[in-house]
Each structure stands twice: as C-alpha cells, then as structure tokens.
XYZ file of C-alpha atoms in Angstrom:
653
model
C 140.394 157.875 83.787
C 141.690 156.049 80.742
C 140.138 156.434 77.360
C 140.116 153.617 74.836
C 139.430 153.652 71.304
C 139.451 151.068 68.584
C 138.645 150.665 65.062
C 137.295 147.326 64.002
C 135.465 145.232 61.367
C 132.528 143.492 62.897
C 132.624 139.586 62.861
C 130.556 136.658 64.552
C 175.301 150.317 89.160
C 178.813 151.430 88.431
C 179.634 152.968 85.048
C 181.686 150.985 82.501
C 185.112 151.803 82.092
C 185.998 153.492 78.793
C 188.991 153.473 76.535
C 189.683 152.767 72.788
C 188.142 149.621 71.517
C 190.248 147.585 69.094
C 190.343 143.876 68.365
C 192.584 141.031 67.519
C 191.808 137.413 66.182
C 190.352 136.461 69.551
C 188.032 139.209 70.776
C 187.230 142.862 71.135
C 189.820 144.598 73.308
C 188.573 147.217 75.655
C 190.913 149.383 77.600
C 193.669 147.098 76.595
C 191.815 143.890 77.887
C 190.412 141.111 75.812
C 186.534 140.701 76.508
C 184.164 137.838 76.188
C 180.833 139.629 75.709
C 177.145 138.298 76.174
C 174.815 140.880 74.771
C 171.135 141.118 74.311
C 168.912 143.089 71.989
C 166.410 145.454 73.581
C 164.866 147.966 71.015
C 163.939 151.217 72.757
C 160.847 152.088 70.727
C 159.378 148.667 71.221
C 159.007 149.348 74.946
C 158.195 152.587 76.921
C 160.756 154.753 78.600
C 159.422 153.805 82.077
C 160.249 150.184 81.264
C 163.854 150.707 80.197
C 165.568 150.594 83.519
C 163.781 147.359 84.547
C 164.541 145.633 81.245
C 168.105 146.537 81.371
C 168.412 145.646 85.078
C 166.910 142.278 84.366
C 169.298 141.785 81.345
C 172.177 142.481 83.671
C 170.894 140.010 86.213
C 170.745 137.501 83.562
C 174.460 137.658 83.078
C 174.552 140.061 80.089
C 177.531 142.515 79.599
C 175.919 144.550 76.875
C 172.662 145.865 75.316
C 172.390 146.107 71.657
C 169.822 148.173 69.693
C 168.985 149.084 66.156
C 168.544 152.805 65.246
C 165.328 153.487 63.688
C 165.656 156.016 60.905
C 161.952 156.353 60.033
C 161.065 157.322 63.532
C 163.817 159.786 63.977
C 163.633 161.638 60.598
C 159.941 161.399 59.636
C 160.574 164.332 57.085
C 163.769 165.287 55.612
C 165.899 167.333 58.209
C 162.998 167.019 60.709
C 164.159 164.995 63.614
C 162.352 163.445 66.532
C 164.002 162.013 69.737
C 161.076 162.430 71.988
C 159.345 159.538 74.233
C 160.155 156.091 72.980
C 162.358 157.597 70.364
C 164.746 159.058 73.079
C 167.916 157.166 72.048
C 170.191 159.129 74.230
C 168.269 158.556 77.313
C 168.254 154.771 76.559
C 171.981 154.590 75.919
C 172.591 156.624 79.137
C 170.369 154.243 81.049
C 172.532 151.298 79.724
C 175.626 153.229 80.823
C 174.227 154.004 84.278
C 173.785 150.337 84.993
C 177.315 149.415 84.140
C 176.661 147.688 80.768
C 178.304 148.242 77.443
C 176.190 149.382 74.294
C 176.222 148.095 70.776
C 174.706 150.569 68.437
C 173.431 149.160 65.138
C 172.868 152.290 63.100
C 172.133 150.604 59.762
C 170.354 152.676 58.821
C 168.510 150.022 56.785
C 167.700 147.623 59.571
C 165.022 145.074 58.477
C 163.982 143.869 61.869
C 160.385 143.165 60.986
C 159.998 146.988 61.091
C 157.995 148.918 58.672
C 160.092 149.685 55.367
C 163.083 148.189 57.136
C 163.434 151.485 59.092
C 163.793 153.593 55.947
C 161.544 156.786 55.988
C 159.197 156.522 53.159
C 159.891 159.882 51.848
C 162.980 158.440 50.296
C 160.828 156.686 47.905
C 160.000 160.064 46.331
C 163.483 161.402 46.040
C 164.228 161.723 42.416
C 166.560 159.029 40.638
C 166.803 157.138 44.114
C 167.698 153.414 44.399
C 167.901 152.081 47.846
C 170.908 150.374 49.153
C 173.170 150.464 46.162
C 175.819 152.786 44.724
C 173.387 155.473 44.056
C 174.282 159.047 44.880
C 170.810 160.246 46.268
C 170.633 157.235 48.644
C 174.204 157.550 49.783
C 173.638 161.193 50.402
C 170.681 160.719 52.877
C 172.202 157.602 54.304
C 175.296 159.248 55.099
C 173.515 162.399 56.334
C 171.640 160.244 59.009
C 174.548 158.093 60.031
C 176.575 161.157 60.667
C 173.730 162.674 62.635
C 173.535 159.803 65.061
C 177.362 159.512 65.444
C 177.518 163.066 66.105
C 174.750 162.838 68.701
C 176.666 160.060 70.486
C 179.920 162.009 70.358
C 178.343 165.212 71.737
C 177.324 163.299 74.821
C 180.716 161.386 75.114
C 179.018 158.085 74.771
C 181.506 156.259 72.805
C 183.927 153.993 74.751
C 186.813 155.970 73.255
C 185.431 159.077 75.227
C 184.500 157.107 78.398
C 181.128 155.983 77.342
C 179.336 152.654 76.919
C 179.281 152.294 73.084
C 181.816 149.569 72.202
C 180.788 148.668 68.539
C 178.634 149.969 65.810
C 176.936 148.550 62.747
C 176.720 149.782 59.206
C 174.138 148.274 56.774
C 172.305 145.049 57.762
C 172.559 141.565 56.005
C 173.426 143.142 52.661
C 174.719 140.070 51.362
C 171.275 138.587 50.983
C 170.342 141.209 48.227
C 173.817 142.295 46.962
C 173.790 140.195 43.769
C 170.475 141.955 42.654
C 172.635 145.256 42.240
C 175.344 143.809 40.089
C 178.564 145.697 40.088
C 177.142 148.438 42.161
C 176.593 146.013 45.077
C 180.162 145.477 46.031
C 181.028 149.146 45.285
C 178.291 150.275 47.738
C 179.675 147.907 50.401
C 183.177 149.480 50.020
C 181.702 152.938 50.206
C 179.544 152.147 53.246
C 182.440 150.782 55.160
C 184.744 153.686 54.189
C 182.038 156.204 55.127
C 181.478 154.648 58.581
C 185.150 154.172 59.534
C 185.664 157.886 58.427
C 183.386 158.922 61.266
C 186.144 158.234 63.596
C 184.180 156.864 66.512
C 187.135 155.130 68.232
C 185.252 151.748 68.330
C 185.030 149.077 65.676
C 182.372 148.752 62.986
C 180.691 145.487 61.969
C 178.632 144.252 58.916
C 176.388 141.340 59.672
C 176.067 138.591 57.112
C 178.619 140.171 54.864
C 181.448 137.737 54.394
C 183.583 140.312 52.369
C 183.278 143.186 54.894
C 186.113 145.518 54.003
C 188.937 146.029 56.399
C 188.806 147.064 59.181
C 184.991 146.408 59.390
C 184.319 142.960 61.011
C 181.962 140.503 59.322
C 179.683 138.883 61.675
C 177.078 136.125 61.774
C 173.371 136.065 62.160
C 171.190 133.002 62.758
C 170.438 130.103 65.110
C 173.557 127.952 64.453
C 176.425 130.209 63.887
C 178.732 127.511 65.495
C 178.004 125.433 62.379
C 176.970 128.003 59.698
C 179.319 130.852 60.029
C 182.257 131.003 57.324
C 184.367 132.748 60.141
C 186.115 136.141 60.142
C 187.642 137.022 56.703
C 190.853 137.986 58.378
C 192.836 136.153 61.073
C 193.109 139.447 62.958
C 189.231 139.793 63.210
C 187.257 138.254 66.032
C 184.342 135.880 65.629
C 181.116 137.813 66.360
C 177.551 136.615 66.419
C 175.374 139.717 66.105
C 171.931 137.980 66.073
C 171.406 134.630 67.945
C 167.832 134.296 67.300
C 165.933 133.395 70.563
C 162.618 132.745 68.810
C 161.032 132.905 65.462
C 159.331 136.003 64.641
C 155.470 135.520 64.507
C 153.052 136.819 61.644
C 149.441 136.615 61.421
C 148.096 133.342 60.638
C 151.307 131.217 61.260
C 152.031 128.644 63.988
C 154.187 129.809 66.650
C 157.484 127.802 67.016
C 159.247 127.875 70.336
C 163.003 127.686 70.480
C 164.070 125.754 73.571
C 166.571 127.139 75.961
C 168.687 124.046 75.609
C 169.069 124.728 71.836
C 170.206 128.269 72.359
C 172.764 127.255 75.036
C 174.036 124.459 73.063
C 174.742 126.568 69.927
C 176.189 129.521 71.999
C 178.834 127.100 73.667
C 179.517 125.509 70.178
C 180.131 128.940 68.696
C 182.564 129.666 71.529
C 184.721 126.611 71.183
C 184.491 125.799 67.421
C 184.476 129.509 66.091
C 186.522 131.033 68.921
C 183.387 133.228 69.379
C 183.804 135.880 71.863
C 180.778 138.019 71.156
C 177.237 136.650 71.228
C 174.268 138.964 71.130
C 170.689 137.451 71.726
C 168.088 138.644 69.155
C 165.883 139.428 70.893
C 166.475 139.361 74.575
C 163.344 141.347 74.897
C 161.237 141.847 71.836
C 158.444 144.114 73.218
C 155.604 145.535 71.268
C 155.233 147.052 67.721
C 153.313 149.991 68.715
C 151.314 152.147 66.230
C 152.013 151.002 62.660
C 155.600 150.115 62.978
C 155.313 146.421 62.264
C 156.284 145.314 58.783
C 153.887 143.318 56.591
C 151.761 140.842 58.282
C 153.772 140.982 61.630
C 152.220 140.673 64.935
C 152.009 143.585 67.295
C 153.711 141.371 69.886
C 157.263 140.964 68.902
C 159.559 138.064 69.999
C 157.281 137.319 73.039
C 159.192 134.020 73.527
C 162.503 135.837 74.292
C 164.026 135.646 77.731
C 162.066 138.825 78.685
C 158.561 138.468 77.250
C 156.636 141.187 75.543
C 155.592 142.823 78.932
C 159.296 142.644 80.362
C 158.478 139.710 82.657
C 161.196 136.969 83.037
C 160.413 133.913 80.833
C 161.601 130.687 82.492
C 163.532 128.533 81.868
C 164.985 130.573 78.988
C 166.287 133.413 81.203
C 167.647 131.352 83.963
C 169.174 128.689 81.823
C 171.258 131.179 79.818
C 172.238 133.055 83.042
C 173.658 129.867 84.389
C 175.625 129.351 81.145
C 176.971 132.820 81.296
C 178.120 132.313 84.734
C 179.901 129.071 83.759
C 181.587 130.546 80.904
C 182.734 133.653 82.846
C 184.511 131.292 85.372
C 186.914 130.582 82.708
C 186.745 133.530 80.369
C 190.477 134.524 80.961
C 191.569 131.113 80.179
C 189.392 131.009 76.899
C 190.646 134.433 75.843
C 194.345 134.142 76.739
C 194.866 130.303 76.799
C 196.036 127.896 74.190
C 193.313 125.827 72.596
C 193.596 122.030 71.670
C 190.912 119.761 70.659
C 190.597 116.049 70.278
C 188.092 113.246 69.754
C 186.306 111.523 72.720
C 184.188 109.204 70.395
C 182.550 108.998 67.090
C 180.517 112.237 67.704
C 182.186 113.554 70.674
C 184.902 116.126 71.100
C 186.888 117.909 73.839
C 187.990 121.462 73.520
C 190.752 122.194 76.214
C 192.154 125.529 77.003
C 195.429 125.836 78.921
C 196.714 128.987 80.633
C 200.220 130.063 81.336
C 199.961 129.598 84.882
C 198.311 126.213 85.042
C 194.713 127.156 84.338
C 192.580 124.561 82.473
C 189.127 124.888 81.204
C 187.355 122.205 79.028
C 184.134 122.019 76.919
C 183.058 118.513 76.250
C 180.805 118.228 73.346
C 178.280 115.589 72.230
C 176.951 116.334 68.623
C 174.888 113.360 68.508
C 171.183 114.469 68.603
C 169.869 110.959 69.014
C 171.968 109.365 71.931
C 173.479 110.149 75.206
C 177.181 109.198 75.439
C 179.632 108.312 78.198
C 183.199 109.728 77.599
C 186.630 109.590 79.464
C 188.428 112.850 79.989
C 191.543 113.115 82.135
C 190.852 109.708 83.778
C 187.309 110.531 84.693
C 184.038 109.400 83.076
C 181.467 112.088 82.058
C 177.919 111.463 80.924
C 176.968 113.871 78.028
C 173.240 114.112 77.173
C 172.378 113.910 73.536
C 173.304 117.146 71.595
C 174.770 118.975 74.602
C 177.988 120.516 75.672
C 179.313 120.323 79.343
C 181.558 123.274 80.659
C 184.310 122.358 83.018
C 185.843 125.635 84.197
C 188.699 123.749 85.900
C 188.837 120.698 83.586
C 187.334 118.613 86.394
C 183.995 119.726 87.584
C 180.985 120.222 85.305
C 179.642 123.680 86.131
C 176.968 123.583 83.467
C 175.642 121.340 80.697
C 173.434 122.896 77.921
C 170.777 120.170 77.932
C 170.274 119.988 81.876
C 167.608 122.663 82.750
C 167.594 123.527 86.448
C 165.441 126.710 86.253
C 161.795 126.344 86.970
C 159.363 126.750 84.161
C 157.168 129.786 84.535
C 153.723 130.464 83.444
C 152.222 133.867 82.600
C 148.774 134.343 83.989
C 146.557 137.269 83.274
C 143.967 138.276 85.781
C 140.780 140.095 84.499
C 140.521 143.379 86.353
C 138.335 145.502 84.208
C 135.478 144.091 82.193
C 134.474 145.963 79.046
C 131.600 143.491 77.932
C 128.653 145.604 78.778
C 127.046 147.417 75.740
C 126.267 150.287 77.928
C 130.159 151.062 78.413
C 130.628 151.549 74.731
C 129.968 154.171 72.079
C 130.350 153.873 68.380
C 131.083 155.964 65.312
C 130.118 154.625 61.904
C 132.992 155.070 59.379
C 131.716 156.677 56.166
C 131.970 154.717 52.928
C 132.823 157.192 50.273
C 131.527 157.202 46.718
C 133.297 158.465 43.565
C 131.635 161.868 43.961
C 133.041 162.229 47.473
C 136.777 162.100 46.168
C 139.108 164.636 45.016
C 142.025 162.473 43.745
C 141.122 160.898 40.416
C 142.777 158.743 37.851
C 141.941 156.681 34.863
C 143.785 153.626 36.234
C 144.166 151.681 39.638
C 147.011 153.520 41.412
C 149.619 151.742 43.488
C 148.876 151.968 47.203
C 152.110 152.954 48.924
C 152.876 155.747 46.440
C 149.453 157.035 46.958
C 149.063 157.008 50.650
C 152.894 157.845 51.359
C 152.456 155.698 54.396
C 150.092 158.245 55.891
C 147.515 155.403 56.578
C 147.034 151.665 56.154
C 143.823 152.485 54.213
C 143.101 153.488 50.693
C 139.811 153.703 49.167
C 139.280 152.938 45.484
C 135.826 154.179 44.142
C 134.117 154.307 40.909
C 130.597 155.121 39.544
C 129.345 152.296 37.390
C 126.109 152.534 35.241
C 123.942 149.477 34.698
C 120.786 149.231 32.682
C 118.875 146.693 34.898
C 118.900 145.363 38.446
C 120.814 142.172 38.646
C 123.778 140.183 40.229
C 126.995 140.623 38.442
C 130.328 138.928 39.153
C 132.979 141.342 40.403
C 136.604 140.311 40.256
C 139.473 142.319 41.797
C 143.144 141.291 41.844
C 145.084 142.696 44.741
C 148.883 142.737 45.524
C 147.886 142.900 49.327
C 147.037 142.829 51.837
C 143.174 143.008 52.736
C 140.304 144.058 50.848
C 136.727 145.030 51.916
C 134.354 145.636 49.008
C 130.989 147.508 48.967
C 128.435 148.319 46.263
C 126.115 151.150 47.137
C 127.424 151.101 50.687
C 126.350 147.356 51.060
C 129.253 145.101 51.950
C 129.463 142.131 49.665
C 132.882 140.472 50.122
C 136.388 140.446 51.694
C 139.510 138.616 50.975
C 143.141 138.794 52.260
C 146.580 137.429 51.460
C 149.118 135.732 53.821
C 152.748 136.413 54.759
C 154.256 134.299 52.100
C 151.722 135.117 49.426
C 150.417 138.476 49.898
C 148.568 138.830 46.576
C 144.965 137.425 46.068
C 141.792 137.630 44.098
C 138.349 138.489 45.258
C 135.738 137.046 42.914
C 132.023 137.184 44.048
C 128.578 138.124 43.086
C 127.573 141.689 43.958
C 124.087 143.346 43.889
C 123.826 145.991 41.297
C 120.801 148.216 40.766
C 119.453 149.869 37.497
C 121.220 153.080 37.042
C 124.317 154.446 38.657
C 126.141 152.276 41.248
C 128.777 153.311 43.774
C 131.571 150.883 43.891
C 133.793 151.359 46.929
C 136.779 149.037 47.497
C 138.882 149.437 50.732
C 142.404 148.225 50.375
C 144.315 147.757 53.670
C 147.977 147.269 54.219
C 149.154 145.415 57.279
C 152.609 147.046 57.403
C 155.129 148.030 54.636
C 157.704 145.583 53.379
C 160.911 145.444 55.364
C 163.347 143.538 53.201
C 164.471 142.618 49.705
C 166.199 144.485 46.783
C 164.573 147.323 45.076
C 162.190 148.194 47.790
C 161.546 151.481 46.181
C 159.863 149.628 43.403
C 157.682 147.367 45.338
C 153.949 147.673 44.674
C 150.756 146.965 46.740
C 147.073 147.546 46.425
C 144.672 146.755 43.559
C 145.977 145.739 40.168
C 142.867 144.707 38.085
C 139.230 145.014 38.576
C 136.216 143.849 36.359
C 132.578 143.408 36.365
C 131.413 140.452 34.309
C 133.289 140.879 31.060
C 133.941 144.456 31.421
C 137.449 145.538 32.519
C 137.643 148.396 34.866
C 141.420 148.386 35.350
C 141.696 151.538 33.059
C 138.453 153.262 34.149
C 137.719 156.633 36.086
C 138.620 155.894 39.597
C 138.457 158.207 42.698
C 140.535 157.762 45.874
C 140.459 158.667 49.472
C 143.469 158.141 51.432
C 142.715 157.080 54.957
C 139.611 156.942 56.981
C 137.423 159.708 58.240
C 137.894 158.751 61.771
C 141.693 159.187 61.141
C 141.164 162.652 59.720
C 138.973 163.579 62.706
C 141.499 161.968 65.147
C 138.754 160.257 66.815
C 141.462 158.386 69.071
C 142.352 161.657 70.728
C 140.279 163.280 73.581
C 139.891 166.454 71.504
C 139.136 164.762 68.229
C 136.585 162.491 69.916
C 134.802 165.296 71.635
C 134.076 166.970 68.422
C 132.469 163.945 66.918
C 128.833 162.711 67.415
C 128.962 159.212 68.957
C 126.043 156.770 69.120
C 125.128 154.103 71.696
C 126.528 150.698 70.948
C 124.319 148.622 68.713
C 124.685 145.292 66.881
C 124.189 146.684 63.394
C 125.879 144.952 60.369
C 127.928 147.947 59.436
C 131.433 146.744 58.763
C 133.410 149.650 59.662
C 133.073 151.306 63.136
C 134.977 153.112 65.761
C 134.311 152.193 69.314
C 135.048 154.254 72.416
C 134.970 153.482 76.200
C 136.774 154.452 79.336
C 138.315 152.611 82.436
C 140.137 153.446 85.541
C 143.766 152.278 85.363
C 144.173 149.124 87.612
C 146.193 149.550 90.759
C 149.716 148.266 91.108
C 152.712 148.219 88.883
C 151.957 144.911 86.858
C 151.797 145.200 83.062
C 148.454 145.902 81.720
C 146.936 144.135 78.604
C 144.001 144.654 76.506
C 142.089 141.569 75.431
C 140.448 141.939 72.015
C 139.461 138.370 71.508
C 135.912 139.331 70.565
C 136.870 141.681 67.884
C 137.684 141.215 64.063
C 140.486 143.312 62.624
C 141.542 146.877 63.292
C 143.735 149.052 65.561
C 143.525 150.191 69.084
C 144.558 153.341 70.934
C 144.816 154.186 74.700
C 144.785 157.872 75.669
C 145.537 158.899 72.238
C 148.649 156.357 71.972
C 148.263 153.674 69.295
C 149.103 150.257 70.896
C 149.124 148.594 67.533
C 147.197 146.563 65.059
C 145.055 143.445 65.832
C 143.685 140.697 63.576
C 141.555 138.161 65.583
C 139.613 136.985 62.626
C 142.754 135.663 60.793
C 143.481 132.402 62.803
C 146.368 130.132 63.097
C 146.032 126.772 61.500
C 144.620 125.364 64.815
C 141.857 127.976 64.746
C 143.038 130.154 67.426
C 143.946 133.786 66.922
C 147.581 134.677 66.375
C 147.332 137.368 69.144
C 144.374 138.610 71.185
C-alpha cells in the first residue's frame, strides 16, 4: 500500500585504470596517456539510488567516458559539523557505482554550485555565522568552505577513489562561475580566487583542479568554459600548457514556472561539440545535463520546476530521449575512431570556401583525420577536399576519421525520434478515495514571535519552511470595505481577513517582487489580518547572497501604514509541524471526508497500490493549484499548476 499526501490551494563492467592525472596543452593525461573525454552530468540527489546503475549504464552505452556531479553541501551538512550521506545523499555509493561500470568520475565540489539548487548548495546556517560574507576573502566563510572541501576530499581518499589511488576520479572543481560575480567584491574577489585555488591544490588529490568560467584561474588550476557555444565563446586556456575543457555544455535550457520551454536540438549540440574540438583543441566535453532528474523536496531554487532538464539525453525518469541520445552517441563513436590522431597528430586548417573550413590532423604513421566545417547557417555547401566533393548541410560539420569517408555529420540525424507516453494505471478522481485536513489560519493572538515591523522571510524561517504567516490585529470603528496594499519581495502571497480569503498575487522568475492591492471586508471592532508569504525556493546565484531579502516589505490599509506595526509570526504550517505527510503524523490527526468547500489551504490524503512492473511511476496533479506532494513520507517536490505558461498550459503537471 502506498500513501499519498499533498498540500494544495483549491482552484477552479571493468574498473577504470588508475594512475596520476596530469595535463599538457592538448588534454588530460591519465596513466601517461592523453585522453579525449566525453562526460555527462548526473546529479546523485536528483534521482534515487535504485536508478543510479541504470542511468550510468545508459550513459556508458551512449558513448560517455565519465560521469560528472556537483557535491551538495546543504544536503551533506544540514547543521555545522552534522553530516548526512544516507539515501540519495550517498556520494560514496554513487562514485563507486561509476567505478564499477568502468567510467571516470569528475567531482565538482564547489562547494558553491548554483545549479538551480536552493541557496546554490550553501547550507542556510552559514547566513547566521557572525561577520560572514559569502564567496569572498572573508575568514568565516573561508573557514567553513575549507572545512567542507577537506571533508569531501578526505572521504574520497579514505576509499581510494582518486585516480592517483587507482580510483575513478580524474578531475575536481573548486568554486563555480565565480567570474560572474567577482567584480562585486572589489580587491577581495581576486584574492579569494587565489586562496581557493591554493587551498584546493594543497589537498594533494593527485588529480587536476578546474575553475569554470574563471579566465584567470591561477596555475596549476585549469580554466574551463560553460555555455552552449564554447567553440565560439571560450577565450581559451590561460596557459599554453593547459588543455581546453568544456565543463558545462548545456543540453537544454532550465525551466522555471511560467516560462516557455525551449528545446535545444541534437544537431546544434553536436555541431558545437565538434567545433570546440577542432577550433579550440577541445579534449574534454561535459554535457550539462546528461540526466537532469527531479528536484525532490524543497531543493529547487527560486521558481525552478520540480522537473530538471527533462529534455536531456536521459529524461527526468531516466528514459532515453531520442534523437538526442542516439545522435550524440554516433558522434562520440566517430570522434573516437580518430581520437589518437586528434591527440597526437599535427593539425592544419585551410579554407574550402567563404564560410567553409577544413581541419586536418596527420599522425606520424600516415594517419589522417579531417573535420569539414560549414559555418553558414543559411545555405548548404559543396566543397572539394583531397580531390573529392563533399556536400555539407548548413551549419554542420562532417567527420572523416580517415580523411576520405564521412562517418558522421552533425546535421544528419539517423536516430528515430522517440515519444514518451504515460498510461493511467491508478485513478484517484473519486471523492471517496480522499480525506482532507483544513490548515488553520492563525491570528495575531495565536503567535509567539512578535515584532514591531515586517520581518525578512529567509532570516525568520531559517529555510525550515516555504511558508511564513504575518498576522496583525486591526481595530476599525465600522463595517466597510477598505483597500489593503501589500508589497512583497516574493514569491507568493495569500491574504485573509478574519479567516476569509480576499486576494492572492505572485511574482515571476525575472521579477519576483509584486504588489497586492485589493478591497478587503473589515468588520466593526477587532479584525484579524493573516498574510501567508510563500517562497518557491531560495536564490541560487549572485553576489552577497547572505544579504538577499524576501517576504513582505510594506503594508497599509487605506491611508494607514502598517509597515511598522505590531506583527505576529508563525513559521511554517500546522500540517508541517504535525508531519501529516508521514504515516505516524497522519494517524494522529483528525481527517474529514473530501468536500468541495472554498477553504483555500488544505491537506489531502489518499492511498494506492504500487503499479506492477519496473517502469517509472508519475503522479498527475493537473487538477490541483499550488502546493507540495509526498509519497510514503518522501517529498517529491513542489507543484504549481495554476501558474501557466504563456500558451495557457501548466509548466509541469
């Protein structure tokens, strides 16, 4: 038996060989051999441990050599010095699964990661460390950052997981896209970069460190590129002795609530990978993401969908997405046919036309490989190369591993297009299957936390809940409709007077602040104002995150300013405190039969038998409004059906 709860607002192989990892200007060098590596990002907490083996196997079958993952500090150290590596957090198990399937691992420790992950992976308790400034030359921050980084490195060392110990880890990352914010910290930015690099290198892992999007990464740390077109946008290695590495080749555009999904074609990904190889001498390409997975619980950052990079080569459920998976597999195979020539041969390039180029690699024993490039996005081209004619589709690259035969063209897709279908196996549309629990709407007299001003939300909740109630007791001499105005810094507001719902507003991803201005019914005498401010995840990027603000900023009734007024606060919901989403918590509460009341805040409970078979199981919440869902006590994430895309359809059901 499976128990389902949700809270909603009602609305109509062989092991890899080890050895020291070094590098030169051409590639990473593993066990004395140059390597051309295709890698893919799979984040262990965005899937379940039972999925890991299959995901890694499908990645390997797709022609990948390595699996890349961030390390999620806020999951592993939820409180200072208290560590958790259980369940989906079992990093060691994940790395060992990679090793067991004969692939390399790339460990992006950060420990700031961004990644559309809540608070960019930083644990919120850092916010309350005295005198702390995140990601700058600040002693408190550096202390905790070094402590966690050292913890992870020592864990890997203790299990002999670095390649220098015979393990699979061939590269690690410190920091993440720091150049995007560095100028905001003045002189402390560059000094922090130098410190972070020296700290990481001093941990003596026996493998290189990288800094992505950090053009001035200090030696011996490698600067790498993130983006969709690194063959065109990368400034290149900052030393002739460093290889060109692409740590994030974005296979999709991340999705947030209310946006229009943009799909990146397989042809475009393949073209830019091949261009990076020939134009930048690229020898390391990591697909971000290869499998995106699910933002379980409250781990998605502000306004991000629960589904993450569903358009990756492996979709949210771990199913192969064609033609993306197959097209890239074919490219990997074609490149590998000539990888030794690429890595050890001599490169020349010359024009084949106004917008066509040939990149030719010649080996010492007569080997020859060629990449014929057509950068013209409007027209196909016919070119002559070594006395033969080749037709190059617009914006494409042909790979000739022997300088004669086209093994692959980036624009020509031979893989069949796949369609994901979902079959209803359990219907939960009968009222008799459901029970409900009304969430209490608190009044000022119910609260223990008080303030004479509107408190900032994140500092008040400490990330213990998405929800913060602002309550006030307001005296009025007569019964009338009054205009209430509330300014919020995000993300959602539900407003009640005397437990009667009177209005709701929300922000959007690019403009999270908003104003609710509407008439509200006030009675003669004392009125209870209850304002529920809801966050859809913490921020994940930008400078000075410790100073970011959310929640209510100003409030007024008519001409009376209530910003500096006596306010009472309740962090979280009663149902969260009772843990209604667990079997034990649910059994202690009094549930009612399902009814169609207008109560805005409810908990719903049902149960179903797990479907037979091993196919992924999804929950369709298309008839709901906004809330969160749990199965067997595990939060499977937020949903927000009532915030549609521009075409009117939900961002995710």
